[in-house]
XYZ file of C-alpha atoms in Angstrom:
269
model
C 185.216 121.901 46.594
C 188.267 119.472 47.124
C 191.632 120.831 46.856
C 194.021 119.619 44.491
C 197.207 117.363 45.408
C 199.984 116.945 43.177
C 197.266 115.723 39.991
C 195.422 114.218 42.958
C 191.906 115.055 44.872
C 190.587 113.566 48.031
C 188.174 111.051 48.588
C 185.555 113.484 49.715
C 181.645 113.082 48.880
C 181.948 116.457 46.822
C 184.145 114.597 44.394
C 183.755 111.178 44.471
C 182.173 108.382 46.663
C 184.801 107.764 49.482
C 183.708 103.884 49.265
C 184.422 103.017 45.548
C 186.479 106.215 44.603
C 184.119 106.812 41.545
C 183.664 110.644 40.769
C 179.889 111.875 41.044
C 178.250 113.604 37.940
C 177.805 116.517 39.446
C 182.274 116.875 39.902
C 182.334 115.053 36.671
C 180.526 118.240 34.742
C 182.671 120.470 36.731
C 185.409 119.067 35.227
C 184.609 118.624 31.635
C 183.771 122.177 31.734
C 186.852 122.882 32.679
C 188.855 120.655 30.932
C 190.616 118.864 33.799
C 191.270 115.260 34.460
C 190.791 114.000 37.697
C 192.495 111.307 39.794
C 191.549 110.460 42.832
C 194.004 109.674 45.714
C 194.126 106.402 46.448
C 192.569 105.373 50.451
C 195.190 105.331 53.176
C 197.853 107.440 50.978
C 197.890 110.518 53.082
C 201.978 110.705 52.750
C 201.551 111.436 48.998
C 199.397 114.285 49.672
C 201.188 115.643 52.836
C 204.395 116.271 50.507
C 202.308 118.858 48.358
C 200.502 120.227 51.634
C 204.332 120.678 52.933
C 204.774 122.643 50.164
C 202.159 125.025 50.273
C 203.075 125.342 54.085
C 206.667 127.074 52.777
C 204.858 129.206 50.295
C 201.659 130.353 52.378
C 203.646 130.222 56.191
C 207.362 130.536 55.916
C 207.354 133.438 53.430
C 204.543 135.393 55.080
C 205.758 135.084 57.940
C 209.259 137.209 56.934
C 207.257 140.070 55.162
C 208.289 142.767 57.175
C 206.156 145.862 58.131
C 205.254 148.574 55.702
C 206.302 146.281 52.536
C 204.492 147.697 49.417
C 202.619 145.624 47.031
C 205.082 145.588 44.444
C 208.003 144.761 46.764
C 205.677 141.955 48.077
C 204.560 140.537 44.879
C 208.712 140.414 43.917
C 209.551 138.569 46.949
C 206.537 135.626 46.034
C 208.462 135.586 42.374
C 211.902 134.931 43.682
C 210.354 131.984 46.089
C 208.614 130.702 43.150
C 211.524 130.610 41.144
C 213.810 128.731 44.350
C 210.473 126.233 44.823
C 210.656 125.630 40.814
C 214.272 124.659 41.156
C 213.672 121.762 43.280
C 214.686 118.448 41.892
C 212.482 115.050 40.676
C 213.829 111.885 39.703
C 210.978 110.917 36.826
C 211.313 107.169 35.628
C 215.413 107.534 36.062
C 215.459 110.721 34.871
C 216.778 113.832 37.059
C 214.709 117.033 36.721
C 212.950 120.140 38.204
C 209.503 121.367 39.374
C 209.796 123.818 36.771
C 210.914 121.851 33.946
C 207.922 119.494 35.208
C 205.483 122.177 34.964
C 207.011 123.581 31.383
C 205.783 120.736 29.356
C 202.005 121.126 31.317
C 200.790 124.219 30.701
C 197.652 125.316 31.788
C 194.501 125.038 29.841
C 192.896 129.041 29.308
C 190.344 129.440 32.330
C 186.673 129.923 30.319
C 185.396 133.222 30.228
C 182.380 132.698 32.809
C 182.323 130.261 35.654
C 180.934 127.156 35.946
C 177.266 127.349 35.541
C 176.289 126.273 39.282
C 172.759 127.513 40.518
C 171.635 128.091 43.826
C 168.688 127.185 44.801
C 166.740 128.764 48.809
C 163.328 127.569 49.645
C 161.709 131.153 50.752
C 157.768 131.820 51.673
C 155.745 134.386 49.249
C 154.920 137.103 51.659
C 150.923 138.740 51.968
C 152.507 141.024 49.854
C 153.255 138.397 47.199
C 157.028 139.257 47.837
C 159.786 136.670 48.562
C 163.216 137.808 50.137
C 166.286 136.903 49.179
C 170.055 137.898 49.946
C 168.564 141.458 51.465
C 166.049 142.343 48.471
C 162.605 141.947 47.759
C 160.849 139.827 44.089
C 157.653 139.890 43.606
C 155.694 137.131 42.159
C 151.922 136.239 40.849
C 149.367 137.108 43.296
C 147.311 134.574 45.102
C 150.473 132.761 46.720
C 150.777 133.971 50.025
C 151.925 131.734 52.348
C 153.054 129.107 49.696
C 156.585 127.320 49.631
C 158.352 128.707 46.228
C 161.870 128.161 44.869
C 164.350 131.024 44.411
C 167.080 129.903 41.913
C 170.002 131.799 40.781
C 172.517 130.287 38.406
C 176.303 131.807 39.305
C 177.569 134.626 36.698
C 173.671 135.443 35.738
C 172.492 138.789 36.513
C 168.813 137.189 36.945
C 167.179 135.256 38.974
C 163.732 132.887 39.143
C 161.466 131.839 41.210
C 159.362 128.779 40.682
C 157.285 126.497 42.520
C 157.755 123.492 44.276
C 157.517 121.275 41.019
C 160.555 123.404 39.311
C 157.488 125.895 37.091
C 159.281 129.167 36.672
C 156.573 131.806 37.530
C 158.983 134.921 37.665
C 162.086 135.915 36.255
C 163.688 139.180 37.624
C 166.886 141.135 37.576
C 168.858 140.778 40.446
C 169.803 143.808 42.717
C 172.752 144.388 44.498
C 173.181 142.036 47.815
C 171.864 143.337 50.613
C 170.430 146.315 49.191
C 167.191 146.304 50.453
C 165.586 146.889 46.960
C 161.985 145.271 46.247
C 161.729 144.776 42.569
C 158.169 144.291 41.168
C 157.393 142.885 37.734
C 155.412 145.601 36.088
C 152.892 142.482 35.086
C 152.803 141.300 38.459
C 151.702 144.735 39.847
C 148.903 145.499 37.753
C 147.512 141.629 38.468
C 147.310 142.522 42.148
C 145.795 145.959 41.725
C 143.082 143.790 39.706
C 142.758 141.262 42.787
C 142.445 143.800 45.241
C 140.054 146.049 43.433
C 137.978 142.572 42.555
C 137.752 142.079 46.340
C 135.917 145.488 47.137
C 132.014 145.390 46.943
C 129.687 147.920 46.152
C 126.730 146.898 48.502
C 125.208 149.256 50.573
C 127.114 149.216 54.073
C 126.402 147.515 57.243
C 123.094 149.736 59.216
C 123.465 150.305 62.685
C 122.823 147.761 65.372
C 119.301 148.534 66.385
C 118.481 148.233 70.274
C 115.614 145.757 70.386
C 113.842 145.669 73.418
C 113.978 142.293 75.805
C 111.068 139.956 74.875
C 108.328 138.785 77.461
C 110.476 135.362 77.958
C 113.764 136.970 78.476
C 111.922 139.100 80.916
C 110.288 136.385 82.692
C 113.707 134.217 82.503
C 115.378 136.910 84.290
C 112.793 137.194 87.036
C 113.175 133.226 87.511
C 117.040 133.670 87.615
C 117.158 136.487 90.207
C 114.645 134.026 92.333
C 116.876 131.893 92.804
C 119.326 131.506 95.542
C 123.176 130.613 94.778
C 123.803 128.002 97.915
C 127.681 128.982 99.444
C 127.599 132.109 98.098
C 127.591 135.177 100.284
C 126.545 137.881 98.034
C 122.968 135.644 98.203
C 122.618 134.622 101.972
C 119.381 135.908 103.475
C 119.953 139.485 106.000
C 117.733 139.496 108.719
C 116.477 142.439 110.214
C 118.160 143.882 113.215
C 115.221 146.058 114.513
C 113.990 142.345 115.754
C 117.033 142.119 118.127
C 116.085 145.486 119.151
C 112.618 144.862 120.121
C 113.693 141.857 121.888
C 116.211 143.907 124.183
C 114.125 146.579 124.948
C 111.919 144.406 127.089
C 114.737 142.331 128.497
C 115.957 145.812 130.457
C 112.591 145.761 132.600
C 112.403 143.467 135.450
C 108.981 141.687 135.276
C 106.537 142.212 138.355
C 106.463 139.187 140.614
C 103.413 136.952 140.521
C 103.965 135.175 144.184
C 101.840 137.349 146.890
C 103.462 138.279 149.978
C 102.349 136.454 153.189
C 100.825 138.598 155.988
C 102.418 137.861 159.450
């Protein structure tokens, strides 16, 4: 919200559009509701507004800053009146005429504040939970079954003890009374409960259960599929390279240890 200066309000984009200094609709309701006029500061004019800023520097600084320690509310409140009444004193020069902050303020009085504030709402984008639950500031609403998962609208309109929640295309599909923040209630529409003990009773079936998995035995081709597959050799693999048998070798050896007879005939002399 912009802050007020001396009958004036910034150009901010909560107020007005800082380009053409024309106040939005949404300021514009705040203010009829209200019943405040608003001007808007003209661009470049930040010496008007730094005069009431100055001000509120004395008020909020200089006199805070002389409270001394253990000062009880009632002592405190007294020295606020007494700087009220020197900052009231302060003189104006009005078309010619010489006068006071006070005097100023004497013939503007303030409208009566209304009763409740201004009707703003609040509006969160939250997800309906598998629990067809959406959260919001610590609690727990339910809403319709069959939304899980789908974007809804929580909306909450300030001074209302309720709340809604509606869809993406503003359709109000619960209406609730809202718990204390951050209470970590979950408040179910009495409605909305018995609807999803009906959906989740629907979705049970009375058909006989599953039977056992019964242990077929292999057929002739899977048999005869496996015999082909354990034929065959995996090339690089060691797990399938041929052994040869080492009683071979052995064999082999045994008649390398005896020396052969000679075949040549010895020559008499």
């Amino acid at each position: 919200m912009a802050r007020p200066h001396g009958g004036g309000l910034d150009r901010m984009a909560t107020v007005c559009y800082p380009s053409s200094g024309q106040m939005t609709a949404a300021f514009a309701a705040v203010a009829k509701y209200y019943g405040a006029g608003v001007d808007i500061c003209p661009p470049r004019r930040g010496n008007r507004k730094r005069v009431v800023e100055k001000a509120n520097h004395s008020a909020a600084q200089r006199w805070w800053h002389t409270v001394p320690d253990g000062l009880s509310v009632v002592q405190a409140q007294s020295g606020v009146d007494k700087l009220a009444i020197r900052m009231d004193e302060r003189r104006r020069r009005i078309d010619g005429v010489v006068t006071t902050v006070g005097e100023l303020a004497a013939v503007e009085p303030l409208l009566d504040i209304p009763v409740r504030p201004f009707p703003a709402e609040l509006e969160v984008e939250r997800t309906v939970s598998a629990q067809s639950l959406v959260q919001f500031d610590g609690n727990f609403y339910s809403v319709p079954p069959g939304l899980p998962g789908v974007q809804v609208k929580v909306l909450h309109r300030v001074g209302e003890d309720d709340l809604r929640v509606a869809t993406a295309g503003r359709v109000v599909i619960a209406q609730h009374r809202r718990a204390p923040r951050g209470a970590g209630q979950t408040v179910r529409d009495d409605g909305h409960v018995i609807a999803l003990e009906r959906a989740v009773l629907a979705s049970f079936s009375d058909r006989a259960p599953c039977k056992n998995k019964v242990r077929k035995p292999l057929s002739e081709a899977a048999l005869a599929e496996a015999e082909r597959l354990r034929g065959q050799t995996v090339a690089g693999n060691p797990a399938e390279r041929v052994v040869i048998d080492l009683s071979h070798y052995a064999a082999v050896a045994d008649r390398l240890r005896s020396v052969p007879p000679s075949t040549k005939e010895e020559n008499p002399e």
